[in-house]
């Protein structure tokens, strides 16, 4: 399996439901800013609304960090609207909900389940240059945590600004970092 880390995102154009409207979102919309693509199996399911609601609760914080969030499933933008209109949890969402019924994005990011036409729970952080800096894929019974994702985004942004430093396990914003070098070998 080939890794997506540090690869550039592919060109794409998909429909989205966002702020009570339908719109087209392309790879160009992600240029110049940090972006999260948050893949999930399907609308009107069980674990998915808990995750999307968790992301909705943290959306303003992600935006303050200069990060746009995009949820993605193989449902249509019409289905996203119907789910938004009928679920109190999904009504909280203010980020774009991308529709990928052809599987263009799910295949490009390696999360498409061919026999089901659905996506695994994939989380991808893309930097302003369009490079993938975080790629995580969970089996569909394992929900994700927006707080942990936020910590990882903060770490990615920190090392982008401080390329000679790295963030150790459990690092939190403002915490101690490491400067790799011979003096650290065998000392940690």
Coordinates of N, CA, C and O in Angstrom, one line a residue:
X1 N 0.8 -1.2 0.0 CA 0.0 0.0 0.0 C 0.9 1.2 0.0 O 1.8 1.3 0.8
X2 N 0.6 2.2 -0.9 CA 1.3 3.4 -1.0 C 0.7 4.4 0.0 O -0.5 4.6 0.0
X3 N 1.6 5.2 0.7 CA 1.1 6.2 1.6 C 0.7 7.5 0.8 O 1.2 7.8 -0.2
X4 N -0.3 8.2 1.4 CA -0.7 9.5 0.9 C 0.0 10.6 1.5 O -0.1 11.8 1.0
X5 N 0.7 10.4 2.6 CA 1.4 11.4 3.3 C 2.4 12.2 2.4 O 3.2 11.6 1.7
X6 N 2.2 13.5 2.4 CA 3.0 14.5 1.6 C 2.7 14.4 0.1 O 3.3 15.2 -0.6
X7 N 1.7 13.6 -0.3 CA 1.3 13.7 -1.7 C 0.3 14.8 -1.9 O -0.3 15.3 -0.9
X8 N 0.2 15.3 -3.1 CA -0.7 16.4 -3.4 C -2.1 15.8 -3.6 O -2.2 14.7 -4.2
X9 N -3.2 16.5 -3.2 CA -4.5 16.0 -3.5 C -4.8 16.1 -5.0 O -4.2 17.0 -5.7
X10 N -5.6 15.2 -5.5 CA -6.0 15.2 -6.9 C -7.0 16.2 -7.2 O -7.7 16.7 -6.3
X11 N -7.1 16.6 -8.5 CA -8.2 17.5 -8.9 C -9.5 16.8 -8.6 O -9.7 15.6 -8.9
X12 N -10.5 17.6 -8.2 CA -11.9 17.0 -8.0 C -12.9 18.2 -8.1 O -12.6 19.3 -7.9
X13 N -14.1 17.8 -8.4 CA -15.2 18.7 -8.4 C -16.5 17.9 -8.0 O -16.8 16.9 -8.6
X14 N -17.1 18.3 -6.8 CA -18.2 17.6 -6.3 C -19.3 18.6 -5.9 O -19.0 19.7 -5.6
X15 N -20.5 18.1 -5.7 CA -21.6 18.9 -5.2 C -21.5 18.8 -3.7 O -21.1 17.9 -3.1
X16 N -22.1 19.9 -3.0 CA -22.1 19.9 -1.6 C -23.4 20.6 -1.1 O -24.0 21.4 -1.8
X17 N -23.7 20.2 0.1 CA -24.8 21.0 0.8 C -24.1 21.8 1.9 O -23.3 21.3 2.7
X18 N -24.4 23.1 1.9 CA -23.7 24.0 2.8 C -24.6 25.2 3.1 O -25.0 25.9 2.1
X19 N -24.9 25.5 4.3 CA -25.7 26.7 4.7 C -27.0 26.8 3.9 O -27.2 27.9 3.3
X20 N -27.7 25.8 3.9 CA -29.0 25.7 3.2 C -29.0 26.0 1.7 O -29.9 26.6 1.1
X21 N -27.9 25.6 1.1 CA -27.7 25.8 -0.3 C -26.9 24.6 -0.9 O -26.1 24.0 -0.2
X22 N -27.0 24.4 -2.2 CA -26.2 23.5 -2.9 C -25.1 24.3 -3.6 O -25.3 25.4 -4.1
X23 N -23.9 23.8 -3.6 CA -22.8 24.5 -4.3 C -21.8 23.4 -4.8 O -21.8 22.3 -4.3
X24 N -20.9 23.8 -5.6 CA -19.8 23.0 -6.1 C -18.6 23.3 -5.3 O -18.2 24.4 -5.1
X25 N -17.9 22.2 -4.9 CA -16.6 22.4 -4.2 C -15.5 21.6 -5.0 O -15.8 20.5 -5.5
X26 N -14.4 22.3 -5.2 CA -13.3 21.7 -6.0 C -12.0 21.7 -5.2 O -12.0 22.4 -4.1
X27 N -11.0 21.1 -5.7 CA -9.7 21.1 -5.0 C -9.2 22.5 -4.9 O -8.5 22.8 -4.0
X28 N -9.6 23.4 -5.8 CA -9.2 24.8 -5.8 C -9.7 25.5 -4.5 O -9.0 26.4 -4.0
X29 N -10.8 25.0 -4.0 CA -11.3 25.6 -2.7 C -10.5 25.3 -1.5 O -10.5 26.0 -0.5
X30 N -9.7 24.3 -1.6 CA -8.8 23.9 -0.5 C -7.4 24.6 -0.5 O -6.7 24.6 0.5
X31 N -7.1 25.2 -1.7 CA -5.8 25.8 -1.8 C -5.6 27.0 -0.9 O -6.5 27.8 -0.7
X32 N -4.4 27.1 -0.3 CA -4.1 28.3 0.5 C -4.6 28.3 1.9 O -4.4 29.2 2.6
X33 N -5.2 27.1 2.3 CA -5.6 27.0 3.7 C -5.5 25.6 4.2 O -5.4 24.7 3.4
X34 N -5.5 25.4 5.5 CA -5.6 24.1 6.0 C -7.0 23.5 5.9 O -8.0 24.3 6.1
X35 N -7.1 22.3 5.5 CA -8.4 21.7 5.3 C -8.4 20.3 5.9 O -7.4 19.6 5.9
X36 N -9.6 19.9 6.4 CA -9.8 18.5 6.9 C -10.9 17.9 6.0 O -12.0 18.5 5.8
X37 N -10.6 16.7 5.4 CA -11.6 15.9 4.7 C -12.0 14.8 5.7 O -11.1 14.0 6.1
X38 N -13.2 14.7 6.1 CA -13.7 13.8 7.1 C -14.7 12.9 6.5 O -15.9 13.2 6.4
X39 N -14.2 11.7 6.0 CA -15.1 10.7 5.3 C -15.8 9.9 6.3 O -15.3 9.5 7.4
X40 N -17.1 9.5 6.0 CA -17.9 8.7 6.8 C -18.8 7.8 5.9 O -19.0 8.2 4.7
X41 N -19.3 6.7 6.4 CA -20.0 5.7 5.5 C -21.3 6.2 4.9 O -21.4 6.1 3.6
X42 N -22.2 6.8 5.7 CA -23.5 7.2 5.1 C -24.3 8.0 6.0 O -24.2 7.9 7.2
X43 N -25.2 8.8 5.4 CA -26.1 9.6 6.2 C -27.2 8.6 6.8 O -27.3 7.5 6.3
X44 N -27.9 9.1 7.7 CA -29.0 8.4 8.4 C -28.5 7.1 9.0 O -29.1 6.0 9.0
X45 N -27.3 7.1 9.6 CA -26.7 5.9 10.2 C -26.5 6.2 11.7 O -27.1 7.1 12.3
X46 N -25.6 5.5 12.4 CA -25.6 5.4 13.8 C -24.4 6.1 14.4 O -24.5 7.1 15.1
X47 N -23.2 5.7 14.1 CA -22.0 6.4 14.6 C -21.7 7.7 13.9 O -21.3 8.7 14.5
X48 N -22.1 7.8 12.6 CA -21.8 9.0 11.8 C -22.4 10.3 12.5 O -21.6 11.3 12.5
X49 N -23.6 10.3 12.9 CA -24.1 11.6 13.5 C -23.3 12.0 14.8 O -23.2 13.2 15.0
X50 N -22.9 11.0 15.5 CA -22.1 11.4 16.7 C -20.8 12.1 16.3 O -20.4 13.0 17.0
X51 N -20.1 11.6 15.3 CA -18.9 12.2 14.8 C -19.1 13.5 14.2 O -18.4 14.5 14.5
X52 N -20.1 13.6 13.3 CA -20.3 14.9 12.6 C -20.8 15.9 13.6 O -20.5 17.1 13.5
X53 N -21.6 15.5 14.6 CA -22.0 16.5 15.6 C -20.8 16.9 16.5 O -20.7 18.1 16.8
X54 N -19.9 16.0 16.8 CA -18.7 16.4 17.5 C -17.9 17.4 16.7 O -17.4 18.4 17.3
X55 N -17.7 17.2 15.4 CA -17.0 18.1 14.6 C -17.8 19.5 14.5 O -17.1 20.5 14.5
X56 N -19.1 19.4 14.5 CA -19.9 20.7 14.4 C -19.6 21.5 15.7 O -19.5 22.7 15.7
X57 N -19.5 20.8 16.9 CA -19.3 21.5 18.1 C -17.9 22.1 18.2 O -17.7 23.1 18.9
X58 N -17.0 21.6 17.4 CA -15.6 22.2 17.4 C -15.3 23.0 16.2 O -14.2 23.6 16.0
X59 N -16.3 23.2 15.3 CA -16.1 23.8 14.0 C -15.5 25.3 14.2 O -14.6 25.7 13.5
X60 N -16.1 26.0 15.1 CA -15.7 27.4 15.3 C -14.2 27.5 15.7 O -13.4 28.3 15.3
X61 N -13.8 26.5 16.5 CA -12.4 26.4 17.0 C -11.5 26.1 15.8 O -10.4 26.7 15.7
X62 N -11.9 25.1 15.0 CA -11.1 24.8 13.8 C -11.0 26.0 12.9 O -9.9 26.3 12.4
X63 N -12.1 26.8 12.7 CA -12.0 28.0 11.8 C -11.1 29.0 12.4 O -10.3 29.7 11.7
X64 N -11.1 29.2 13.7 CA -10.1 30.1 14.4 C -8.7 29.7 14.1 O -7.8 30.6 14.1
X65 N -8.4 28.5 13.9 CA -7.1 28.0 13.6 C -6.8 28.0 12.1 O -5.7 27.6 11.6
X66 N -7.7 28.6 11.3 CA -7.6 28.7 9.8 C -7.8 27.4 9.1 O -7.3 27.2 8.0
X67 N -8.7 26.5 9.7 CA -8.9 25.2 9.1 C -10.4 25.1 8.7 O -11.3 25.4 9.4
X68 N -10.6 24.7 7.4 CA -11.9 24.4 6.9 C -12.2 22.9 7.0 O -11.3 22.1 6.8
X69 N -13.4 22.5 7.4 CA -13.8 21.1 7.6 C -14.7 20.8 6.5 O -15.7 21.6 6.2
X70 N -14.5 19.6 5.9 CA -15.5 19.1 4.9 C -15.8 17.7 5.2 O -14.9 16.8 5.3
X71 N -17.1 17.4 5.5 CA -17.5 16.0 5.6 C -17.7 15.4 4.2 O -18.1 16.2 3.3
X72 N -17.5 14.1 4.1 CA -17.7 13.5 2.8 C -18.3 12.1 3.0 O -17.8 11.3 3.7
X73 N -19.3 11.8 2.2 CA -19.9 10.5 2.1 C -20.3 10.2 0.7 O -20.3 11.2 -0.1
X74 N -20.6 9.0 0.4 CA -21.0 8.7 -1.0 C -22.5 9.0 -1.2 O -23.1 8.7 -2.3
X75 N -23.2 9.6 -0.3 CA -24.5 10.1 -0.5 C -24.6 11.3 -1.4 O -23.5 11.9 -1.6
X76 N -25.7 11.6 -1.9 CA -25.9 12.8 -2.8 C -26.0 14.1 -1.9 O -26.4 14.0 -0.7
X77 N -25.9 15.2 -2.5 CA -26.1 16.5 -1.8 C -27.6 16.6 -1.4 O -27.9 17.2 -0.4
X78 N -28.5 16.0 -2.1 CA -29.9 16.0 -1.8 C -30.1 15.2 -0.5 O -30.9 15.6 0.4
X79 N -29.5 14.1 -0.3 CA -29.6 13.3 0.9 C -29.0 14.0 2.1 O -29.5 14.0 3.2
X80 N -27.9 14.7 1.9 CA -27.3 15.6 2.9 C -28.3 16.6 3.4 O -28.5 16.8 4.6
X81 N -29.0 17.2 2.5 CA -30.0 18.2 2.9 C -31.2 17.6 3.7 O -31.6 18.1 4.7
X82 N -31.6 16.4 3.2 CA -32.7 15.7 3.9 C -32.3 15.3 5.3 O -33.1 15.5 6.3
X83 N -31.1 14.9 5.5 CA -30.6 14.5 6.8 C -30.5 15.7 7.7 O -30.8 15.7 8.8
X84 N -29.9 16.8 7.1 CA -29.8 18.1 7.8 C -31.2 18.6 8.3 O -31.3 19.1 9.4
X85 N -32.2 18.4 7.4 CA -33.5 18.9 7.8 C -34.3 18.0 8.8 O -35.2 18.5 9.5
X86 N -33.8 16.8 9.0 CA -34.6 15.9 9.9 C -33.9 15.5 11.2 O -34.5 15.0 12.1
X87 N -32.6 15.8 11.3 CA -31.8 15.4 12.5 C -31.3 16.6 13.2 O -30.7 17.5 12.7
X88 N -31.7 16.7 14.5 CA -31.2 17.8 15.4 C -29.7 17.9 15.5 O -29.1 18.9 15.5
X89 N -29.1 16.7 15.5 CA -27.6 16.7 15.5 C -27.0 17.3 14.3 O -26.1 18.1 14.3
X90 N -27.5 16.9 13.1 CA -26.9 17.3 11.8 C -27.3 18.8 11.6 O -26.6 19.4 10.9
X91 N -28.4 19.3 12.1 CA -28.7 20.7 12.0 C -27.7 21.6 12.5 O -27.6 22.8 12.1
X92 N -26.8 21.1 13.4 CA -25.8 21.9 14.0 C -24.6 22.1 13.0 O -23.8 23.0 13.3
X93 N -24.6 21.4 12.0 CA -23.4 21.4 11.0 C -23.4 22.7 10.2 O -24.4 23.1 9.6
X94 N -22.3 23.4 10.3 CA -22.1 24.7 9.5 C -21.0 24.5 8.4 O -20.7 25.4 7.7
X95 N -20.4 23.3 8.4 CA -19.3 23.1 7.4 C -19.9 22.4 6.2 O -21.0 21.8 6.3
X96 N -19.2 22.5 5.0 CA -19.8 21.9 3.8 C -19.8 20.4 4.0 O -18.9 19.7 4.5
X97 N -20.9 19.8 3.5 CA -21.1 18.3 3.4 C -21.0 17.9 2.0 O -21.9 18.2 1.2
X98 N -19.8 17.3 1.6 CA -19.5 17.0 0.2 C -20.2 15.7 -0.2 O -20.3 14.7 0.6
X99 N -20.7 15.6 -1.4 CA -21.4 14.5 -1.9 C -20.5 13.8 -2.9 O -20.0 14.4 -3.8
X100 N -20.3 12.5 -2.7 CA -19.4 11.7 -3.6 C -20.1 10.4 -4.1 O -19.6 9.3 -3.9
X101 N -21.3 10.5 -4.7 CA -22.0 9.3 -5.1 C -21.2 8.5 -6.2 O -21.5 7.3 -6.3
X102 N -20.3 9.1 -6.9 CA -19.5 8.3 -7.9 C -18.3 7.7 -7.3 O -17.6 6.9 -8.0
X103 N -17.9 8.0 -6.1 CA -16.8 7.5 -5.4 C -15.5 8.1 -5.9 O -14.4 7.6 -5.6
X104 N -15.5 9.2 -6.5 CA -14.3 9.9 -7.0 C -13.3 10.2 -5.8 O -12.2 9.8 -5.9
X105 N -13.9 10.8 -4.8 CA -13.0 11.2 -3.7 C -12.7 10.0 -2.8 O -11.5 9.9 -2.3
X106 N -13.7 9.2 -2.5 CA -13.4 8.0 -1.7 C -12.3 7.1 -2.3 O -11.5 6.6 -1.5
X107 N -12.3 7.0 -3.6 CA -11.3 6.2 -4.2 C -9.9 6.9 -4.2 O -8.9 6.3 -4.0
X108 N -9.9 8.2 -4.5 CA -8.7 9.0 -4.5 C -8.0 9.0 -3.1 O -6.8 9.0 -3.1
X109 N -8.8 8.9 -2.1 CA -8.2 8.9 -0.7 C -8.1 7.5 -0.1 O -7.7 7.3 1.0
X110 N -8.4 6.5 -0.9 CA -8.2 5.1 -0.5 C -9.2 4.6 0.6 O -8.8 3.7 1.3
X111 N -10.4 5.2 0.7 CA -11.3 4.8 1.7 C -12.6 4.2 1.1 O -13.5 3.9 1.9
X112 N -12.6 3.9 -0.2 CA -13.9 3.4 -0.8 C -14.0 1.9 -0.5 O -13.0 1.2 -0.7
X113 N -15.2 1.5 -0.1 CA -15.5 0.1 0.0 C -16.3 -0.3 -1.2 O -17.5 -0.1 -1.3
X114 N -15.6 -1.0 -2.1 CA -16.2 -1.3 -3.5 C -17.5 -2.1 -3.4 O -18.4 -1.7 -4.0
X115 N -17.5 -3.1 -2.6 CA -18.6 -4.0 -2.5 C -19.9 -3.3 -1.9 O -21.0 -3.8 -2.0
X116 N -19.7 -2.2 -1.2 CA -20.8 -1.6 -0.5 C -21.1 -0.2 -1.1 O -22.1 0.4 -0.8
X117 N -20.1 0.4 -1.8 CA -20.3 1.7 -2.3 C -20.3 2.8 -1.2 O -20.8 3.9 -1.4
X118 N -19.6 2.5 -0.1 CA -19.6 3.4 1.0 C -18.1 3.7 1.3 O -17.2 3.2 0.7
X119 N -17.9 4.6 2.3 CA -16.5 5.0 2.7 C -16.2 4.4 4.1 O -17.1 4.3 4.9
X120 N -14.9 4.1 4.3 CA -14.4 3.9 5.7 C -14.3 5.3 6.3 O -14.4 6.3 5.6
X121 N -14.1 5.3 7.6 CA -14.0 6.5 8.4 C -12.5 7.1 8.2 O -11.6 6.7 8.9
X122 N -12.4 7.9 7.2 CA -11.0 8.4 6.8 C -11.0 9.9 7.2 O -11.9 10.6 7.0
X123 N -9.8 10.2 7.8 CA -9.6 11.6 8.2 C -8.3 12.1 7.6 O -7.2 11.4 7.7
X124 N -8.3 13.2 6.8 CA -7.2 13.7 6.1 C -7.0 15.2 6.4 O -8.0 15.9 6.2
X125 N -5.8 15.6 6.8 CA -5.5 17.0 7.0 C -4.6 17.4 5.8 O -3.6 16.7 5.5
X126 N -5.0 18.5 5.2 CA -4.3 19.0 4.0 C -3.8 20.3 4.3 O -4.5 21.2 4.8
X127 N -2.5 20.6 4.0 CA -1.9 21.9 4.3 C -2.2 22.9 3.2 O -2.8 22.5 2.1
X128 N -1.9 24.2 3.3 CA -2.2 25.2 2.3 C -1.6 24.9 0.9 O -2.1 25.4 -0.1
X129 N -0.5 24.1 0.9 CA 0.1 23.8 -0.4 C -0.6 22.6 -1.1 O -0.2 22.1 -2.2
X130 N -1.7 22.0 -0.5 CA -2.4 20.9 -1.0 C -1.8 19.6 -0.8 O -2.1 18.6 -1.4
X131 N -0.9 19.5 0.2 CA -0.2 18.2 0.6 C -0.9 17.6 1.8 O -1.3 18.3 2.8
X132 N -1.1 16.3 1.8 CA -1.7 15.5 2.9 C -0.7 15.4 4.0 O 0.3 14.8 3.8
X133 N -1.0 15.9 5.2 CA -0.1 15.8 6.3 C -0.6 14.8 7.4 O 0.2 14.4 8.2
X134 N -1.8 14.4 7.3 CA -2.4 13.4 8.3 C -3.3 12.5 7.5 O -4.2 13.1 6.7
X135 N -3.2 11.2 7.6 CA -4.1 10.3 7.0 C -4.4 9.2 8.0 O -3.5 8.5 8.4
X136 N -5.6 9.1 8.4 CA -6.1 8.0 9.3 C -7.3 7.4 8.8 O -8.2 8.1 8.3
X137 N -7.4 6.1 8.9 CA -8.5 5.3 8.4 C -9.0 4.4 9.5 O -8.2 3.6 10.0
X138 N -10.2 4.5 9.9 CA -10.8 3.6 10.9 C -11.8 2.7 10.3 O -12.5 3.0 9.4
X139 N -11.9 1.5 10.9 CA -13.0 0.6 10.6 C -14.3 1.3 10.9 O -14.3 2.2 11.8
X140 N -15.4 1.0 10.3 CA -16.6 1.8 10.5 C -17.3 1.7 11.8 O -18.2 2.5 12.1
X141 N -16.9 0.8 12.6 CA -17.5 0.7 14.0 C -16.8 1.5 15.0 O -17.2 1.6 16.2
X142 N -15.7 2.2 14.6 CA -14.8 3.0 15.5 C -15.0 4.4 15.2 O -14.5 5.0 14.2
X143 N -15.6 5.1 16.1 CA -15.9 6.6 16.0 C -14.6 7.4 16.3 O -13.8 6.9 17.1
X144 N -14.6 8.6 15.8 CA -13.4 9.5 16.0 C -13.8 10.6 17.0 O -14.9 10.8 17.3
X145 N -12.7 11.3 17.4 CA -12.8 12.3 18.4 C -12.3 13.6 17.9 O -11.1 13.7 17.6
X146 N -13.1 14.7 17.8 CA -12.7 16.0 17.3 C -11.6 16.6 18.2 O -10.7 17.3 17.6
X147 N -11.6 16.4 19.5 CA -10.6 17.0 20.3 C -9.2 16.4 20.0 O -8.2 17.1 19.9
X148 N -9.1 15.1 19.7 CA -7.8 14.5 19.4 C -7.4 15.0 18.0 O -6.2 15.2 17.7
X149 N -8.3 15.1 17.1 CA -8.0 15.6 15.7 C -7.5 17.1 15.9 O -6.5 17.4 15.2
X150 N -8.1 17.9 16.7 CA -7.7 19.3 16.9 C -6.2 19.3 17.4 O -5.4 20.1 16.9
X151 N -5.9 18.4 18.3 CA -4.5 18.4 18.8 C -3.5 18.0 17.7 O -2.5 18.6 17.6
X152 N -3.9 17.1 16.8 CA -3.0 16.8 15.7 C -2.9 17.9 14.7 O -1.8 18.1 14.2
X153 N -4.0 18.6 14.5 CA -3.9 19.8 13.6 C -3.0 20.8 14.2 O -2.1 21.4 13.5
X154 N -3.1 21.1 15.5 CA -2.2 22.0 16.1 C -0.7 21.6 16.0 O 0.1 22.4 15.7
X155 N -0.5 20.3 16.2 CA 0.9 19.8 16.0 C 1.4 20.0 14.6 O 2.5 20.5 14.3
X156 N 0.5 19.7 13.6 CA 0.9 19.9 12.2 C 1.2 21.3 11.9 O 2.2 21.6 11.2
X157 N 0.4 22.2 12.4 CA 0.6 23.6 12.1 C 1.9 24.1 12.8 O 2.6 24.9 12.3
X158 N 2.1 23.6 14.0 CA 3.3 24.0 14.7 C 4.6 23.6 14.0 O 5.5 24.4 13.8
X159 N 4.6 22.3 13.5 CA 5.8 21.9 12.8 C 6.0 22.5 11.5 O 7.1 22.7 10.9
X160 N 4.8 23.0 10.9 CA 4.9 23.7 9.6 C 5.6 25.0 9.8 O 6.4 25.5 9.0
X161 N 5.4 25.6 11.0 CA 6.0 26.9 11.3 C 7.4 26.8 11.9 O 8.2 27.7 11.9
X162 N 7.7 25.6 12.5 CA 9.0 25.3 13.1 C 9.5 24.0 12.6 O 9.5 23.0 13.3
X163 N 10.0 24.0 11.4 CA 10.4 22.7 10.7 C 11.6 22.0 11.4 O 11.8 20.9 11.1
X164 N 12.3 22.7 12.3 CA 13.4 22.1 13.0 C 13.0 21.4 14.3 O 13.9 20.9 15.0
X165 N 11.7 21.4 14.6 CA 11.2 20.8 15.8 C 10.2 19.8 15.5 O 9.6 19.7 14.4
X166 N 9.9 18.9 16.5 CA 8.9 17.8 16.4 C 8.1 17.8 17.7 O 8.5 18.2 18.7
X167 N 6.9 17.3 17.5 CA 6.0 17.2 18.7 C 5.9 15.8 19.2 O 5.5 14.9 18.5
X168 N 6.3 15.6 20.5 CA 6.3 14.2 21.0 C 4.9 13.7 21.3 O 3.9 14.5 21.2
X169 N 4.8 12.5 21.8 CA 3.5 11.9 22.1 C 2.8 12.7 23.2 O 3.4 13.3 24.1
X170 N 1.5 12.9 23.1 CA 0.6 13.6 24.0 C 0.9 15.1 24.0 O 0.5 15.8 24.9
X171 N 1.7 15.6 23.0 CA 2.0 17.0 23.0 C 0.7 17.8 22.9 O -0.2 17.4 22.2
X172 N 0.6 18.9 23.6 CA -0.5 19.9 23.5 C 0.1 21.2 23.2 O 1.2 21.5 23.6
X173 N -0.7 22.1 22.6 CA -0.3 23.4 22.2 C 0.3 24.1 23.4 O -0.3 24.1 24.5
X174 N 1.5 24.7 23.2 CA 2.2 25.4 24.3 C 3.2 24.4 25.0 O 4.0 24.9 25.8
X175 N 3.1 23.1 24.7 CA 3.9 22.2 25.4 C 5.3 22.1 24.9 O 5.7 22.7 23.8
X176 N 6.2 21.3 25.5 CA 7.6 21.1 25.1 C 7.6 20.4 23.8 O 6.9 19.4 23.6
X177 N 8.5 20.8 22.9 CA 8.8 20.1 21.7 C 10.2 19.5 21.8 O 10.9 19.8 22.7
X178 N 10.6 18.9 20.7 CA 12.0 18.3 20.6 C 12.7 18.9 19.4 O 12.0 19.1 18.4
X179 N 14.0 19.0 19.5 CA 14.8 19.4 18.3 C 15.7 18.2 18.0 O 16.6 17.9 18.7
X180 N 15.3 17.4 17.0 CA 16.1 16.2 16.7 C 17.5 16.6 16.4 O 17.9 17.6 15.8
X181 N 18.4 15.7 16.9 CA 19.8 15.8 16.7 C 20.6 14.7 17.5 O 20.0 14.0 18.2
X182 N 21.8 14.6 17.2 CA 22.7 13.6 17.8 C 22.6 13.6 19.3 O 22.7 12.6 20.0
X183 N 22.5 14.8 19.9 CA 22.5 14.9 21.4 C 21.3 14.2 22.0 O 21.3 13.9 23.2
X184 N 20.2 14.0 21.2 CA 19.0 13.3 21.8 C 19.0 11.8 21.6 O 18.2 11.1 22.2
X185 N 19.9 11.3 20.7 CA 19.9 9.9 20.4 C 20.2 9.1 21.7 O 21.2 9.3 22.3
X186 N 19.2 8.2 22.0 CA 19.4 7.3 23.2 C 19.1 8.0 24.5 O 19.3 7.4 25.6
X187 N 18.7 9.3 24.5 CA 18.6 10.1 25.7 C 17.1 10.2 26.1 O 16.8 10.8 27.2
X188 N 16.2 9.8 25.2 CA 14.8 10.0 25.5 C 14.2 8.7 26.0 O 14.4 7.7 25.5

